[in-house]
PDB file of C-alpha atoms in Angstrom:
ATOM      1  CA  MET A 162      -0.056  -0.071  -0.011  1.00 62.00           C
ATOM      2  CA  ALA A 163       1.482   3.428  -0.912  1.00 64.00           C
ATOM      3  CA  ARG A 164       2.277   5.834   1.730  1.00 58.00           C
ATOM      4  CA  LYS A 165      -0.094   8.879   1.899  1.00 65.00           C
ATOM      5  CA  LYS A 166       1.720  11.978   0.668  1.00 70.00           C
ATOM      6  CA  SER A 167       2.508  14.641   3.292  1.00 73.00           C
ATOM      7  CA  THR A 168       1.106  18.198   2.840  1.00 78.00           C
ATOM      8  CA  GLN A 169       3.546  19.644   5.408  1.00 83.00           C
ATOM      9  CA  LEU A 170       6.821  21.125   4.420  1.00 90.00           C
ATOM     10  CA  THR A 171      10.081  19.285   4.284  1.00 91.00           C
ATOM     11  CA  ASP A 172      13.179  21.409   5.598  1.00 92.00           C
ATOM     12  CA  SER A 173      14.158  21.660   1.832  1.00 94.00           C
ATOM     13  CA  GLU A 174      10.802  22.898   0.763  1.00 96.00           C
ATOM     14  CA  GLN A 175      10.507  25.362   3.762  1.00 95.00           C
ATOM     15  CA  SER A 176      13.929  26.835   2.556  1.00 96.00           C
ATOM     16  CA  ILE A 177      12.496  27.345  -0.789  1.00 97.00           C
ATOM     17  CA  MET A 178       9.364  28.956   0.464  1.00 97.00           C
ATOM     18  CA  GLU A 179      11.395  31.293   2.703  1.00 97.00           C
ATOM     19  CA  ILE A 180      13.014  32.598  -0.588  1.00 98.00           C
ATOM     20  CA  LEU A 181       9.445  33.014  -2.300  1.00 98.00           C
ATOM     21  CA  TRP A 182       8.080  34.769   0.886  1.00 98.00           C
ATOM     22  CA  GLN A 183      11.030  37.178   0.757  1.00 97.00           C
ATOM     23  CA  LYS A 184      11.251  37.939  -2.976  1.00 97.00           C
ATOM     24  CA  GLN A 185       7.531  37.186  -3.852  1.00 97.00           C
ATOM     25  CA  GLN A 186       8.658  35.415  -7.034  1.00 97.00           C
ATOM     26  CA  ALA A 187      11.822  33.827  -8.252  1.00 98.00           C
ATOM     27  CA  SER A 188      12.900  31.425 -10.911  1.00 98.00           C
ATOM     28  CA  VAL A 189      14.199  27.984 -10.470  1.00 97.00           C
ATOM     29  CA  ARG A 190      17.672  29.445 -11.217  1.00 97.00           C
ATOM     30  CA  GLU A 191      17.555  32.308  -8.833  1.00 97.00           C
ATOM     31  CA  ILE A 192      16.235  29.842  -5.945  1.00 98.00           C
ATOM     32  CA  ALA A 193      19.085  27.282  -6.780  1.00 97.00           C
ATOM     33  CA  ASP A 194      21.612  30.108  -6.648  1.00 97.00           C
ATOM     34  CA  ILE A 195      20.444  31.381  -3.298  1.00 97.00           C
ATOM     35  CA  LEU A 196      20.197  27.966  -1.820  1.00 97.00           C
ATOM     36  CA  SER A 197      23.794  27.149  -3.185  1.00 96.00           C
ATOM     37  CA  GLU A 198      25.267  29.998  -1.146  1.00 96.00           C
ATOM     38  CA  LYS A 199      24.857  27.879   1.894  1.00 93.00           C
ATOM     39  CA  LYS A 200      24.995  24.398   0.481  1.00 93.00           C
ATOM     40  CA  THR A 201      25.652  23.485  -3.288  1.00 94.00           C
ATOM     41  CA  THR A 202      22.229  22.524  -4.624  1.00 94.00           C
ATOM     42  CA  ALA A 203      21.510  21.018  -7.899  1.00 96.00           C
ATOM     43  CA  TYR A 204      19.240  23.033 -10.314  1.00 96.00           C
ATOM     44  CA  THR A 205      17.317  19.816 -11.218  1.00 96.00           C
ATOM     45  CA  THR A 206      16.595  19.048  -7.522  1.00 97.00           C
ATOM     46  CA  VAL A 207      15.333  22.743  -6.908  1.00 97.00           C
ATOM     47  CA  GLN A 208      13.218  22.288 -10.004  1.00 97.00           C
ATOM     48  CA  THR A 209      11.709  19.081  -8.682  1.00 97.00           C
ATOM     49  CA  MET A 210      11.033  20.426  -5.269  1.00 97.00           C
ATOM     50  CA  CYS A 211       9.362  23.535  -6.883  1.00 97.00           C
ATOM     51  CA  LYS A 212       7.091  21.240  -8.814  1.00 97.00           C
ATOM     52  CA  ILE A 213       6.144  19.427  -5.438  1.00 96.00           C
ATOM     53  CA  LEU A 214       5.434  22.749  -3.844  1.00 97.00           C
ATOM     54  CA  ALA A 215       3.098  23.581  -6.604  1.00 97.00           C
ATOM     55  CA  ASP A 216       1.540  19.982  -6.278  1.00 95.00           C
ATOM     56  CA  LYS A 217       1.105  20.661  -2.445  1.00 94.00           C
ATOM     57  CA  GLY A 218      -0.452  23.965  -3.088  1.00 94.00           C
ATOM     58  CA  TYR A 219       2.259  26.263  -1.401  1.00 96.00           C
ATOM     59  CA  ALA A 220       3.287  27.702  -4.777  1.00 97.00           C
ATOM     60  CA  ASP A 221       2.145  28.600  -8.374  1.00 97.00           C
ATOM     61  CA  PHE A 222       4.236  29.068 -11.312  1.00 97.00           C
ATOM     62  CA  HIS A 223       4.228  30.527 -14.953  1.00 97.00           C
ATOM     63  CA  LYS A 224       6.655  30.495 -17.633  1.00 96.00           C
ATOM     64  CA  GLU A 225       8.867  33.376 -18.938  1.00 95.00           C
ATOM     65  CA  GLY A 226      10.557  32.278 -22.092  1.00 95.00           C
ATOM     66  CA  LYS A 227      12.458  29.011 -20.926  1.00 94.00           C
ATOM     67  CA  ALA A 228      12.122  29.869 -17.151  1.00 95.00           C
ATOM     68  CA  PHE A 229       9.632  28.684 -14.804  1.00 96.00           C
ATOM     69  CA  ILE A 230       8.839  31.537 -12.239  1.00 98.00           C
ATOM     70  CA  TYR A 231       7.411  30.605  -8.955  1.00 98.00           C
ATOM     71  CA  THR A 232       5.370  32.605  -6.568  1.00 98.00           C
ATOM     72  CA  PRO A 233       4.025  31.818  -3.129  1.00 98.00           C
ATOM     73  CA  LYS A 234       0.381  30.627  -3.107  1.00 97.00           C
ATOM     74  CA  ILE A 235      -0.129  30.604   0.560  1.00 95.00           C
ATOM     75  CA  THR A 236       1.161  33.299   3.038  1.00 95.00           C
ATOM     76  CA  GLN A 237       3.803  32.503   5.550  1.00 95.00           C
ATOM     77  CA  LYS A 238       1.252  33.261   8.291  1.00 94.00           C
ATOM     78  CA  ASP A 239      -1.129  30.730   6.803  1.00 93.00           C
ATOM     79  CA  ALA A 240       1.731  28.114   6.564  1.00 92.00           C
ATOM     80  CA  ARG A 241       2.577  28.687  10.121  1.00 91.00           C
ATOM     81  CA  LYS A 242      -1.001  28.268  11.209  1.00 92.00           C
ATOM     82  CA  GLY A 243      -1.228  25.002   9.320  1.00 89.00           C
ATOM     83  CA  ALA A 244       2.027  23.821  10.699  1.00 89.00           C
ATOM     84  CA  LEU A 245       0.896  24.569  14.265  1.00 90.00           C
ATOM     85  CA  THR A 246      -2.504  22.846  13.799  1.00 91.00           C
ATOM     86  CA  SER A 247      -0.774  19.805  12.358  1.00 90.00           C
ATOM     87  CA  LEU A 248       1.686  19.674  15.359  1.00 90.00           C
ATOM     88  CA  LEU A 249      -1.150  20.208  17.915  1.00 91.00           C
ATOM     89  CA  ASN A 250      -3.220  17.423  16.699  1.00 92.00           C
ATOM     90  CA  LYS A 251      -0.349  15.118  16.127  1.00 91.00           C
ATOM     91  CA  PHE A 252       1.529  15.560  19.302  1.00 92.00           C
ATOM     92  CA  PHE A 253      -0.813  17.362  21.787  1.00 92.00           C
ATOM     93  CA  GLY A 254      -4.302  15.882  21.222  1.00 93.00           C
ATOM     94  CA  GLY A 255      -5.296  19.305  19.699  1.00 91.00           C
ATOM     95  CA  SER A 256      -4.839  21.304  22.958  1.00 90.00           C
ATOM     96  CA  PRO A 257      -3.043  24.428  22.912  1.00 87.00           C
ATOM     97  CA  GLU A 258      -3.012  24.322  26.750  1.00 87.00           C
ATOM     98  CA  VAL A 259      -1.018  21.005  26.601  1.00 90.00           C
ATOM     99  CA  LEU A 260       1.570  22.475  24.187  1.00 87.00           C
ATOM    100  CA  ALA A 261       1.756  25.664  26.455  1.00 84.00           C
ATOM    101  CA  GLN A 262       2.426  23.434  29.391  1.00 86.00           C
ATOM    102  CA  HIS A 263       5.000  21.534  27.489  1.00 88.00           C
ATOM    103  CA  LEU A 264       6.797  24.675  26.452  1.00 83.00           C
ATOM    104  CA  MET A 265       6.891  25.826  30.018  1.00 83.00           C
ATOM    105  CA  GLU A 266       8.205  22.512  31.333  1.00 87.00           C
ATOM    106  CA  GLU A 267      10.667  21.622  28.713  1.00 87.00           C
ATOM    107  CA  THR A 268      12.139  24.859  27.551  1.00 86.00           C
ATOM    108  CA  ASP A 269      14.035  27.556  29.068  1.00 84.00           C
ATOM    109  CA  ILE A 270      11.316  30.333  28.568  1.00 81.00           C
ATOM    110  CA  GLU A 271      12.080  33.494  30.467  1.00 84.00           C
ATOM    111  CA  LEU A 272       9.894  34.994  32.782  1.00 82.00           C
ATOM    112  CA  ASP A 273       9.897  38.226  30.753  1.00 87.00           C
ATOM    113  CA  ASP A 274       8.432  36.312  27.886  1.00 84.00           C
ATOM    114  CA  LEU A 275       5.950  34.580  29.897  1.00 80.00           C
ATOM    115  CA  ALA A 276       4.812  38.080  31.362  1.00 84.00           C
ATOM    116  CA  ALA A 277       4.734  39.434  27.725  1.00 87.00           C
ATOM    117  CA  LEU A 278       2.377  36.264  26.794  1.00 82.00           C
ATOM    118  CA  GLN A 279       0.343  37.035  29.855  1.00 83.00           C
ATOM    119  CA  LYS A 280      -0.267  40.637  28.560  1.00 88.00           C
ATOM    120  CA  GLN A 281      -1.405  39.311  25.250  1.00 85.00           C
ATOM    121  CA  ILE A 282      -3.815  36.826  26.940  1.00 81.00           C
ATOM    122  CA  ASP A 283      -5.335  39.685  29.037  1.00 85.00           C
ATOM    123  CA  ARG A 284      -5.742  41.825  25.832  1.00 86.00           C
ATOM    124  CA  ALA A 285      -7.418  38.953  24.104  1.00 80.00           C
ATOM    125  CA  ASP A 286      -9.908  38.676  26.955  1.00 72.00           C
ATOM    126  CA  ASP A 287     -10.980  42.337  26.883  1.00 66.00           C
TER     127      ASP A 287
END
């Protein structure tokens, strides 16, 4: 039985989306060049990953001459929201409270950060 394709972003896909969110549009060549500044990345690999992003609904593309130009189809905010919802459902039973408790117990969150969060919570209650 074939494995269900994930709709979540892989680390490599996330890197491409970061470029698209920053630039608003980029050719496969531009994306490959930017990614290669940190780690050599083959043009064909980027081309394949861009096609996957389009299939997943994260990016759209059009052709200019021989170049494929990709644009983000989803905002970074919406992508974060989807990833957080997936994380909540997968590991925390859909409960933001359980996630918040886990963060407080398992991370070195500063008291100032907790105070800032409390202020946001108080404003949301108003």
